[in-house]
Coordinates of C-alpha atoms and ligand atoms in Angstrom, one line a residue:
M1 CA 9.5 -17.0 -1.0
E2 CA 9.1 -18.7 -4.2
F3 CA 5.9 -19.0 -6.0
L4 CA 5.3 -21.0 -9.1
I5 CA 2.0 -21.2 -11.5
K6 CA 1.7 -25.0 -12.7
S7 CA -1.3 -26.9 -13.8
G8 CA -2.0 -30.4 -12.7
N9 CA -4.2 -32.5 -10.6
P10 CA -4.4 -32.9 -6.9
E11 CA -3.8 -36.8 -6.9
K12 CA -0.8 -36.4 -8.9
Q13 CA 1.5 -33.7 -6.7
R14 CA 4.3 -35.0 -4.6
T15 CA 4.3 -32.4 -2.3
A16 CA 4.3 -31.6 1.5
C17 CA 1.1 -30.1 1.6
L18 CA -1.7 -30.1 -0.6
I19 CA -4.6 -27.1 0.2
V20 CA -7.9 -27.1 -0.8
G21 CA -11.0 -25.5 -0.2
I22 CA -14.1 -26.6 1.4
F23 CA -17.8 -24.5 1.0
E24 CA -20.4 -24.3 3.7
P25 CA -22.2 -26.6 4.2
R26 CA -20.4 -29.4 3.7
R27 CA -19.6 -28.9 0.0
L28 CA -16.2 -30.1 -1.8
T29 CA -14.6 -27.9 -4.1
P30 CA -13.4 -29.5 -7.4
A31 CA -9.7 -30.0 -6.0
A32 CA -11.5 -31.6 -3.1
K33 CA -13.9 -33.8 -5.0
A34 CA -11.0 -35.1 -6.9
I35 CA -8.8 -36.1 -3.8
D36 CA -12.2 -37.5 -2.5
N37 CA -12.4 -39.6 -5.6
I38 CA -9.0 -41.2 -5.5
S39 CA -9.1 -41.5 -1.6
K40 CA -12.5 -43.9 -1.6
K41 CA -14.5 -41.0 -0.1
F42 CA -12.1 -40.0 2.6
L43 CA -12.9 -36.8 2.7
S44 CA -17.0 -37.0 2.7
N45 CA -16.7 -39.5 5.2
L46 CA -14.8 -37.3 7.3
I47 CA -17.3 -34.4 6.4
R48 CA -20.3 -36.4 7.1
R49 CA -18.8 -36.7 10.6
G50 CA -18.9 -33.1 11.1
D51 CA -15.5 -32.6 11.6
I52 CA -15.4 -29.5 9.1
E53 CA -18.6 -27.3 8.1
G54 CA -16.9 -25.3 5.9
K55 CA -17.4 -22.0 7.5
S56 CA -14.8 -19.5 6.8
G57 CA -12.0 -19.3 9.1
Q58 CA -12.6 -23.3 10.1
S59 CA -9.4 -25.6 8.7
L60 CA -8.6 -29.0 9.7
L61 CA -4.9 -30.7 8.7
L62 CA -5.0 -34.1 7.3
H63 CA -2.0 -37.0 7.3
N64 CA -1.6 -39.9 5.2
V65 CA -4.9 -39.3 2.9
P66 CA -5.1 -42.6 1.0
G67 CA -4.1 -42.7 -3.1
L68 CA -2.3 -39.7 -2.6
L69 CA 1.4 -38.7 -3.2
A70 CA 1.0 -35.7 -0.7
D71 CA 2.5 -35.8 2.8
R72 CA -0.7 -33.8 4.2
V73 CA -3.9 -32.1 3.1
L74 CA -5.0 -28.5 4.7
L75 CA -8.8 -28.2 4.2
I76 CA -10.0 -24.4 4.3
G77 CA -13.3 -23.6 5.1
C78 CA -14.4 -20.8 2.3
G79 CA -17.8 -19.8 3.6
K80 CA -21.1 -20.0 1.1
E81 CA -19.9 -20.6 -2.5
R82 CA -22.3 -17.8 -3.6
D83 CA -20.7 -15.1 -0.9
L84 CA -17.3 -15.3 -2.5
T85 CA -16.4 -11.8 -2.7
D86 CA -12.9 -10.0 -3.1
S87 CA -12.9 -9.5 0.2
Q88 CA -13.8 -13.1 1.5
Y89 CA -11.0 -14.6 -1.2
R90 CA -8.1 -12.4 0.4
T91 CA -9.6 -13.7 4.0
I92 CA -9.1 -17.3 3.0
I93 CA -5.9 -16.9 1.4
T94 CA -4.7 -15.4 4.7
N95 CA -6.6 -17.9 6.5
S96 CA -4.7 -20.6 4.8
T97 CA -1.2 -19.0 4.8
K98 CA -1.7 -18.5 8.7
E99 CA -2.4 -22.4 9.0
L100 CA 0.0 -23.5 6.7
K101 CA 2.8 -21.7 8.7
E102 CA 1.8 -23.9 11.7
T103 CA 2.1 -27.5 9.7
G104 CA 5.6 -27.4 9.5
A105 CA 5.4 -28.1 5.5
M106 CA 8.2 -26.1 3.9
E107 CA 6.6 -26.2 0.4
A108 CA 3.0 -26.7 -0.6
V109 CA 0.6 -27.1 -3.5
S110 CA -2.5 -24.7 -3.5
Y111 CA -5.9 -25.4 -5.3
L112 CA -7.5 -22.5 -4.1
S113 CA -6.7 -20.7 -7.1
E114 CA -9.9 -22.5 -8.8
L115 CA -12.3 -20.7 -6.5
N116 CA -14.6 -18.6 -8.6
V117 CA -14.8 -14.9 -7.6
R118 CA -17.7 -12.7 -9.4
N119 CA -15.6 -11.0 -12.5
R120 CA -12.2 -12.2 -11.6
D121 CA -9.9 -14.2 -13.4
Y122 CA -6.8 -16.4 -12.9
Y123 CA -4.5 -13.1 -13.3
W124 CA -6.1 -11.3 -10.5
K125 CA -6.5 -14.5 -8.1
I126 CA -3.0 -15.5 -8.5
R127 CA -1.9 -12.1 -7.8
Q128 CA -4.0 -11.3 -5.1
T129 CA -2.9 -14.7 -3.4
I130 CA 0.7 -13.9 -3.5
E131 CA 0.2 -10.7 -2.3
A132 CA -1.9 -11.8 0.8
T133 CA 0.3 -14.7 1.3
E134 CA 3.4 -12.3 1.7
G135 CA 1.1 -9.5 3.4
T136 CA 0.2 -12.1 6.1
L137 CA 3.8 -13.8 6.4
Y138 CA 5.9 -9.9 7.0
Q139 CA 6.9 -9.5 10.1
F140 CA 9.2 -6.3 11.4
N141 CA 12.3 -7.8 13.4
E142 CA 14.9 -5.5 12.8
Y143 CA 15.2 -4.2 16.6
K144 CA 14.3 -7.8 18.0
T145 CA 18.1 -9.0 19.5
K146 CA 16.7 -12.4 20.6
N147 CA 16.1 -14.7 17.1
K148 CA 12.7 -16.6 17.0
P149 CA 13.3 -20.3 17.6
N150 CA 14.0 -21.7 14.1
R151 CA 11.0 -23.2 13.1
R152 CA 10.9 -24.3 9.6
Q153 CA 9.6 -22.1 7.1
I154 CA 7.2 -22.4 4.4
K155 CA 9.7 -21.6 1.1
K156 CA 7.7 -22.3 -1.6
L157 CA 4.2 -22.2 -2.7
V158 CA 3.0 -24.0 -6.3
L159 CA 0.0 -21.9 -7.3
T160 CA -2.3 -24.1 -9.8
V161 CA -4.1 -23.3 -13.0
P162 CA -6.3 -25.4 -14.6
T163 CA -4.8 -25.7 -17.8
R164 CA -1.6 -24.9 -19.8
K165 CA -3.8 -22.4 -21.4
E166 CA -3.8 -20.0 -18.2
L167 CA -0.1 -20.3 -17.5
P168 CA 1.0 -17.0 -19.3
D169 CA -1.5 -15.0 -17.3
G170 CA -0.7 -16.7 -14.4
E171 CA 3.3 -16.1 -14.7
L172 CA 2.6 -12.5 -15.2
A173 CA 0.5 -11.9 -12.4
A174 CA 3.2 -13.7 -10.6
K175 CA 5.6 -11.4 -11.9
H176 CA 3.7 -8.0 -11.0
A177 CA 2.6 -9.7 -7.6
M178 CA 6.4 -10.2 -6.8
A179 CA 7.2 -6.5 -7.6
I180 CA 4.3 -5.2 -6.0
V181 CA 5.2 -7.3 -2.7
K182 CA 9.2 -6.0 -2.6
G183 CA 7.3 -2.6 -2.8
I184 CA 5.0 -3.1 -0.1
K185 CA 7.5 -4.5 1.9
L186 CA 9.9 -1.6 1.5
T187 CA 7.2 0.8 2.8
R188 CA 6.2 -1.0 5.7
D189 CA 10.1 -1.5 6.7
L190 CA 10.6 2.5 6.4
A191 CA 7.6 3.1 8.0
N192 CA 7.8 0.6 11.0
R193 CA 11.5 2.4 11.3
P194 CA 11.5 4.7 14.6
A195 CA 11.9 8.3 14.2
N196 CA 15.4 8.1 15.7
I197 CA 16.4 5.8 12.7
C198 CA 14.0 6.8 9.9
T199 CA 15.1 10.6 9.7
P200 CA 14.9 12.6 6.8
V201 CA 18.5 12.1 5.6
H202 CA 17.6 8.2 6.1
L203 CA 15.0 8.7 3.7
A204 CA 17.4 10.5 1.3
E205 CA 19.8 7.5 1.4
Q206 CA 17.0 5.1 1.1
A207 CA 16.2 7.0 -2.2
K208 CA 19.9 6.7 -3.6
N209 CA 19.7 3.1 -2.7
L210 CA 17.1 2.7 -5.4
G211 CA 18.7 4.7 -7.8
K212 CA 21.8 2.3 -7.1
L213 CA 19.6 -0.9 -7.3
H214 CA 17.9 0.0 -10.4
R215 CA 19.5 2.2 -13.3
S216 CA 16.2 3.4 -14.7
I217 CA 16.1 5.7 -11.7
K218 CA 18.1 8.7 -11.1
V219 CA 17.9 10.3 -7.5
T220 CA 18.6 13.9 -6.3
V221 CA 18.5 15.5 -3.3
L222 CA 18.4 19.1 -2.5
D223 CA 19.5 20.0 0.9
E224 CA 17.6 23.7 2.7
D225 CA 19.8 26.1 1.3
D226 CA 18.8 24.7 -2.4
M227 CA 15.3 25.1 -1.0
T228 CA 15.7 28.7 0.0
K229 CA 17.1 29.3 -3.1
L230 CA 13.8 28.2 -4.8
G231 CA 11.8 30.1 -2.1
M232 CA 10.4 26.9 -0.5
N233 CA 9.3 28.9 2.2
T234 CA 6.3 27.0 3.9
L235 CA 8.0 23.7 3.6
L236 CA 11.4 25.6 5.6
S237 CA 8.8 26.6 8.0
V238 CA 8.0 23.0 9.2
T239 CA 11.5 22.2 9.9
R240 CA 12.4 25.3 12.0
G241 CA 12.0 23.4 15.1
S242 CA 14.1 20.6 14.3
V243 CA 17.7 19.9 14.2
E244 CA 17.4 17.3 11.7
P245 CA 17.9 18.7 8.1
A246 CA 15.1 18.7 5.8
K247 CA 15.3 17.3 2.4
L248 CA 13.7 17.6 -0.8
I249 CA 14.2 14.3 -2.6
T250 CA 13.4 13.3 -6.4
L251 CA 13.6 10.2 -8.2
E252 CA 12.6 10.0 -11.8
Y253 CA 12.0 7.0 -13.5
K254 CA 12.4 6.5 -16.9
G255 CA 10.9 3.8 -18.6
A256 CA 9.5 5.4 -21.6
K257 CA 10.9 8.2 -24.5
K258 CA 12.1 11.6 -22.7
E259 CA 8.9 13.1 -24.6
V260 CA 6.5 10.8 -22.7
K261 CA 5.1 13.4 -19.9
P262 CA 5.4 11.6 -16.6
I263 CA 3.2 10.9 -13.6
V264 CA 4.0 12.8 -10.9
L265 CA 4.0 11.0 -6.9
V266 CA 4.7 13.3 -3.9
G267 CA 4.6 11.8 -1.0
K268 CA 4.8 13.8 2.5
G269 CA 7.6 12.5 4.5
V270 CA 7.2 14.1 8.2
T271 CA 9.6 11.8 9.8
F272 CA 8.0 12.5 13.4
D273 CA 5.0 14.8 13.7
T274 CA 5.1 16.4 17.1
G275 CA 2.4 19.1 16.3
G276 CA 5.3 21.7 16.5
I277 CA 4.0 24.7 19.1
S278 CA 0.4 23.4 18.5
I279 CA 1.8 20.2 20.6
K280 CA -0.3 17.1 20.4
P281 CA -1.4 15.2 23.1
A282 CA 0.9 12.5 24.5
A283 CA -1.4 9.5 24.2
A284 CA -0.3 7.2 21.2
M285 CA 2.1 10.0 19.7
D286 CA 4.6 7.5 18.9
E287 CA 2.3 6.8 16.1
M288 CA 3.8 9.9 14.5
K289 CA 6.4 8.2 13.5
Y290 CA 4.3 6.9 10.7
D291 CA 3.7 10.8 9.3
M292 CA 6.1 9.7 6.3
C293 CA 4.0 6.8 5.3
G294 CA 3.1 8.9 1.9
A295 CA 7.1 9.5 1.6
A296 CA 7.6 5.5 2.1
S297 CA 4.5 4.5 -0.3
V298 CA 6.2 6.7 -3.2
L299 CA 9.6 4.8 -2.8
G300 CA 7.7 1.3 -2.5
T301 CA 5.7 2.3 -5.9
L302 CA 9.0 3.4 -7.6
L303 CA 10.7 0.2 -6.7
A304 CA 7.7 -1.9 -8.0
V305 CA 7.4 -0.2 -10.8
A306 CA 11.0 -0.2 -11.7
E307 CA 11.2 -4.1 -11.1
I308 CA 8.0 -4.6 -13.7
E309 CA 9.8 -2.6 -16.3
L310 CA 6.8 -0.5 -16.9
P311 CA 7.0 1.6 -20.2
I312 CA 6.2 4.8 -18.7
N313 CA 7.8 7.5 -17.1
V314 CA 7.2 8.4 -13.3
V315 CA 8.5 11.2 -10.7
G316 CA 8.6 10.7 -7.0
V317 CA 8.9 14.1 -5.0
I318 CA 9.6 13.6 -1.4
P319 CA 9.6 16.8 0.9
T320 CA 10.8 15.5 4.2
T321 CA 11.4 16.8 7.5
E322 CA 10.5 16.6 11.5
N323 CA 8.0 19.2 12.9
M324 CA 9.1 19.8 16.5
P325 CA 8.7 22.8 19.1
D326 CA 11.8 24.8 19.9
G327 CA 12.6 28.4 20.5
R328 CA 13.3 28.8 16.5
A329 CA 10.2 26.7 15.5
T330 CA 7.2 28.7 13.5
K331 CA 4.6 30.0 16.1
P332 CA 0.8 30.2 15.5
G333 CA -0.3 33.6 13.5
D334 CA 3.2 33.4 11.6
I335 CA 3.0 34.6 7.6
I336 CA 4.7 32.8 5.0
K337 CA 5.0 33.4 1.4
S338 CA 5.2 29.9 -0.1
M339 CA 7.3 29.1 -3.6
S340 CA 4.2 29.9 -5.3
G341 CA 3.9 33.4 -4.5
Q342 CA 0.6 32.7 -2.2
T343 CA 1.2 33.8 1.5
V344 CA -0.3 31.6 4.3
E345 CA -1.3 32.3 7.8
I346 CA 0.0 29.7 10.0
L347 CA -2.9 29.2 12.4
N348 CA -1.9 25.8 13.9
T349 CA 1.8 24.3 13.5
D350 CA 0.3 21.0 13.4
A351 CA -1.5 21.2 10.0
E352 CA 2.1 21.0 8.8
G353 CA 1.6 18.2 6.1
R354 CA 0.1 20.6 3.4
L355 CA 2.8 23.4 4.3
I356 CA 5.5 20.6 2.9
L357 CA 3.3 19.4 0.1
C358 CA 2.4 22.9 -1.3
D359 CA 5.9 23.8 -2.1
A360 CA 6.5 20.3 -3.8
L361 CA 3.3 20.6 -5.6
T362 CA 4.8 24.2 -6.9
Y363 CA 8.0 22.4 -7.6
S364 CA 6.3 19.5 -9.5
E365 CA 5.6 21.7 -12.1
R366 CA 9.0 21.6 -13.8
F367 CA 8.4 18.2 -14.6
H368 CA 5.6 19.0 -17.2
P369 CA 3.2 16.3 -15.7
Q370 CA 0.6 14.5 -17.3
V371 CA -1.5 14.2 -13.8
V372 CA 0.3 14.9 -10.2
I373 CA -1.1 12.4 -7.1
D374 CA 0.1 13.3 -3.6
I375 CA -0.2 10.9 -0.9
A376 CA 0.0 12.2 2.8
T377 CA -1.2 11.1 5.9
L378 CA -2.8 14.6 6.1
T379 CA -6.2 14.6 8.5
G380 CA -7.3 12.8 11.7
A381 CA -10.9 13.6 10.1
C382 CA -9.9 11.1 7.3
V383 CA -9.8 8.7 9.9
I384 CA -13.3 9.6 11.4
A385 CA -14.9 9.7 8.1
L386 CA -13.4 6.5 6.4
G387 CA -12.2 4.4 9.3
N388 CA -9.2 2.1 7.9
H389 CA -11.2 0.7 5.1
A390 CA -10.9 3.2 2.4
S391 CA -8.2 6.3 1.7
G392 CA -9.7 9.7 1.0
L393 CA -9.4 10.7 -2.4
L394 CA -10.0 14.5 -3.7
S395 CA -9.3 15.5 -7.3
N396 CA -9.5 18.5 -9.4
H397 CA -10.0 16.2 -12.8
N398 CA -12.7 13.4 -12.4
P399 CA -11.0 10.9 -14.7
L400 CA -8.3 11.0 -12.8
A401 CA -10.5 10.5 -9.9
R402 CA -12.0 7.4 -11.9
D403 CA -9.0 6.0 -12.9
L404 CA -7.7 5.9 -9.2
L405 CA -10.9 4.6 -7.9
N406 CA -10.9 1.7 -10.1
A407 CA -7.2 1.0 -9.6
G408 CA -8.2 0.9 -5.6
E409 CA -11.2 -1.5 -6.4
S410 CA -8.9 -4.2 -8.7
S411 CA -6.1 -4.0 -6.6
G412 CA -8.2 -4.2 -2.8
D413 CA -6.8 -1.0 -1.8
R414 CA -9.7 0.9 -2.0
A415 CA -10.1 5.0 -2.2
W416 CA -13.1 6.9 -1.9
Q417 CA -14.0 10.5 -3.2
L418 CA -15.0 13.4 -1.2
P419 CA -16.0 16.9 -2.9
L420 CA -14.0 19.8 -3.6
W421 CA -16.3 22.2 -3.7
E422 CA -16.1 26.3 -3.6
E423 CA -18.0 26.3 -0.2
Y424 CA -15.6 24.2 1.7
N425 CA -12.6 26.5 0.5
K426 CA -14.2 29.7 1.6
Q427 CA -13.0 28.3 5.3
L428 CA -9.5 28.9 4.2
D429 CA -9.8 32.9 4.7
S430 CA -7.9 34.7 6.4
P431 CA -8.1 38.2 7.5
F432 CA -3.8 39.1 6.9
A433 CA -2.7 36.6 4.2
D434 CA -4.1 34.8 1.1
M435 CA -5.3 32.0 3.3
A436 CA -4.8 30.2 6.4
N437 CA -3.6 26.5 6.8
I438 CA -6.6 25.6 8.6
G439 CA -10.2 25.7 7.9
G440 CA -11.9 24.7 11.1
R441 CA -13.4 21.5 13.0
E442 CA -15.6 21.2 10.3
A443 CA -14.6 19.1 6.8
G444 CA -11.3 18.5 8.1
T445 CA -10.2 16.4 5.1
I446 CA -12.1 18.3 2.6
T447 CA -10.3 21.8 3.9
A448 CA -6.8 20.2 3.9
A449 CA -7.4 19.2 0.1
C450 CA -8.8 22.7 -0.7
F451 CA -5.5 23.9 0.5
L452 CA -3.3 22.0 -1.7
S453 CA -5.6 22.4 -4.7
R454 CA -4.8 26.1 -4.8
F455 CA -1.4 24.9 -5.5
A456 CA -2.2 22.3 -7.9
E457 CA -4.3 24.6 -10.8
K458 CA -1.4 24.1 -13.6
Y459 CA -2.2 20.3 -14.2
H460 CA -4.4 17.2 -13.2
W461 CA -4.3 16.6 -9.7
A462 CA -5.5 14.1 -7.1
H463 CA -5.0 13.5 -3.7
L464 CA -5.0 10.7 -1.2
D465 CA -5.2 10.8 2.2
I466 CA -4.0 7.7 3.8
A467 CA -4.4 8.7 7.5
G468 CA -6.6 5.9 8.2
T469 CA -5.1 2.8 5.8
A470 CA -1.3 3.6 6.1
W471 CA -1.1 1.8 9.5
T472 CA -3.0 0.2 12.1
S473 CA -2.8 0.9 16.0
G474 CA -3.2 -1.4 18.7
K475 CA -1.7 -4.6 19.4
N476 CA -0.8 -5.4 15.9
K477 CA 0.2 -2.2 15.2
G478 CA 2.3 -1.9 11.9
A479 CA 2.6 -0.2 8.7
T480 CA 0.2 -1.5 5.9
G481 CA 2.1 -0.8 2.8
R482 CA -1.1 0.9 1.5
P483 CA -1.5 2.6 -0.8
V484 CA 1.4 0.8 -3.2
P485 CA -1.1 -1.5 -4.4
L486 CA -3.3 1.0 -5.6
L487 CA -0.9 3.3 -7.0
T488 CA 1.1 0.4 -8.9
Q489 CA -2.3 -0.5 -10.1
Y490 CA -3.0 2.7 -11.6
L491 CA 0.5 2.8 -13.3
L492 CA 0.1 -0.9 -14.5
D493 CA -3.6 0.5 -16.3
K494 CA -1.8 3.2 -17.4
S495 CA 0.8 1.5 -19.4
K496 CA -1.5 -0.7 -21.0
Ligands
BES501 N1 0.1 13.9 10.8 C1 -1.4 14.4 11.4 C2 -2.2 13.4 10.8 C3 -2.8 12.7 11.6 C4 -3.1 12.5 12.7 C5 -2.7 11.5 10.7 C6 -4.0 11.2 13.4 C7 -3.4 10.2 11.3 C8 -3.3 10.3 12.8 C9 -1.1 15.8 10.7 O1 -0.3 16.5 10.3 C10 -2.2 16.9 11.4 O2 -1.8 17.0 12.7 N2 -3.3 17.3 11.1 C11 -4.2 17.9 11.9 C12 -4.9 19.1 11.3 C13 -5.5 20.1 12.1 C14 -4.7 20.8 13.1 C15 -6.1 21.0 11.3 C16 -5.2 17.1 12.3 O3 -5.8 16.0 11.6 O4 -5.3 17.0 13.8
MN502 MN1 0.4 17.3 12.6
ZN503 ZN1 1.7 15.5 10.2

């Protein structure tokens, strides 16, 4: 879909649909007032009759409003003016998109960006509008053979700013948003693809496609023999039960001089997690096709960064494998030597994410990183702790954690920090090896991060547990594209 930024009054717009807000109780926003004035109080009369209160979720579609050049006016309830938070703003945009889709208008001019959101400027409002609109319109139809009836689709949305002075900010926001939208779409598509299609080889091909699309991205793929030579035994221990070959994908984005130390993003790419010999229960096991969402978010973020042409260096590292039970599969109690030289007693083969990530973290040392951030659907415990509202964040460097928390706040893709204290680390003690791969039922998200931290001692590191945020379950099952907005915002902030 196309987005344009313009300044200009509502009464002058020749369009299929004008979108304007109404506050609760029955209060006109500035654009609604302008329409009211030119239409001889058409809106205030209607509101007085009680057709729309202005509550969030309400809407009213009007035709033939006198004095206008627009075919339709779509009134959107915005709730109470003083309650307009970041998330309420996004809700308003989502509601307006759903209503607009039903009108039959193929283009529209929206005045919702004039709503005041505390501490937010036009750059923020335009970006959020584009991201929320595209997020609402997203569908995954790759495997539907019967195309939906060809309803007239919305093709163009004009977003308004008050004067020409705000145009450059608005246009920059649109450029950033369109890049992020592309990244999110790639992430969601890859994640939604079933595990019989989206295998480690498929992810490697997708990475190579990114390298073909953007000359700024160089892609290399290591196979199991390469990994054996590097001593990546904990990673290889996970793939033993699978017939699909494991891969280690590296994407190097170069937007700055080669001396500039890169930010390394490591994404968990388990394309299907059965649990292995410590097999999972059957209920909802299909959702374990989403266990590669960390990997998908690394690919999506790199796409966004390359589209914006950010002046920084970023490396994506993706360890990718299936986790399957089999005659050759790793067994509980097996002891494996990781690439770092540390030994691990695998007490539960379902705690496989940390086993592939730890070798990828060791491998990341070779890029002399400024920071390393890993992204993983790592623990069910994180879903219990934070639900689907925030990703779990753990870090060995507080300034890095701060930066990520801030990027989460401003992008609306939030994270929440959990502690990495010494006391939790003890839960990983093993009588036979340097550590066990599980730390008991308590504080599962933290002990998983403690495990990873032992392989991230040589650099500043943060871990994002996206088990609760990467996809939604139930009747609206599907990937969310998170944390592409958070990560891209972090990189945008870094490149300032
Ligand atoms: N991929 C899962 C984590 C997961 C489970 C994410 C459910 C989202 C929903 C991970 O590999 C896993 O199985 N973790 C185990 C760890 C446990 C064995 C210590 C878990 O969370 O149960
Ligand atoms: Mn698992
Ligand atoms: Zn897993």
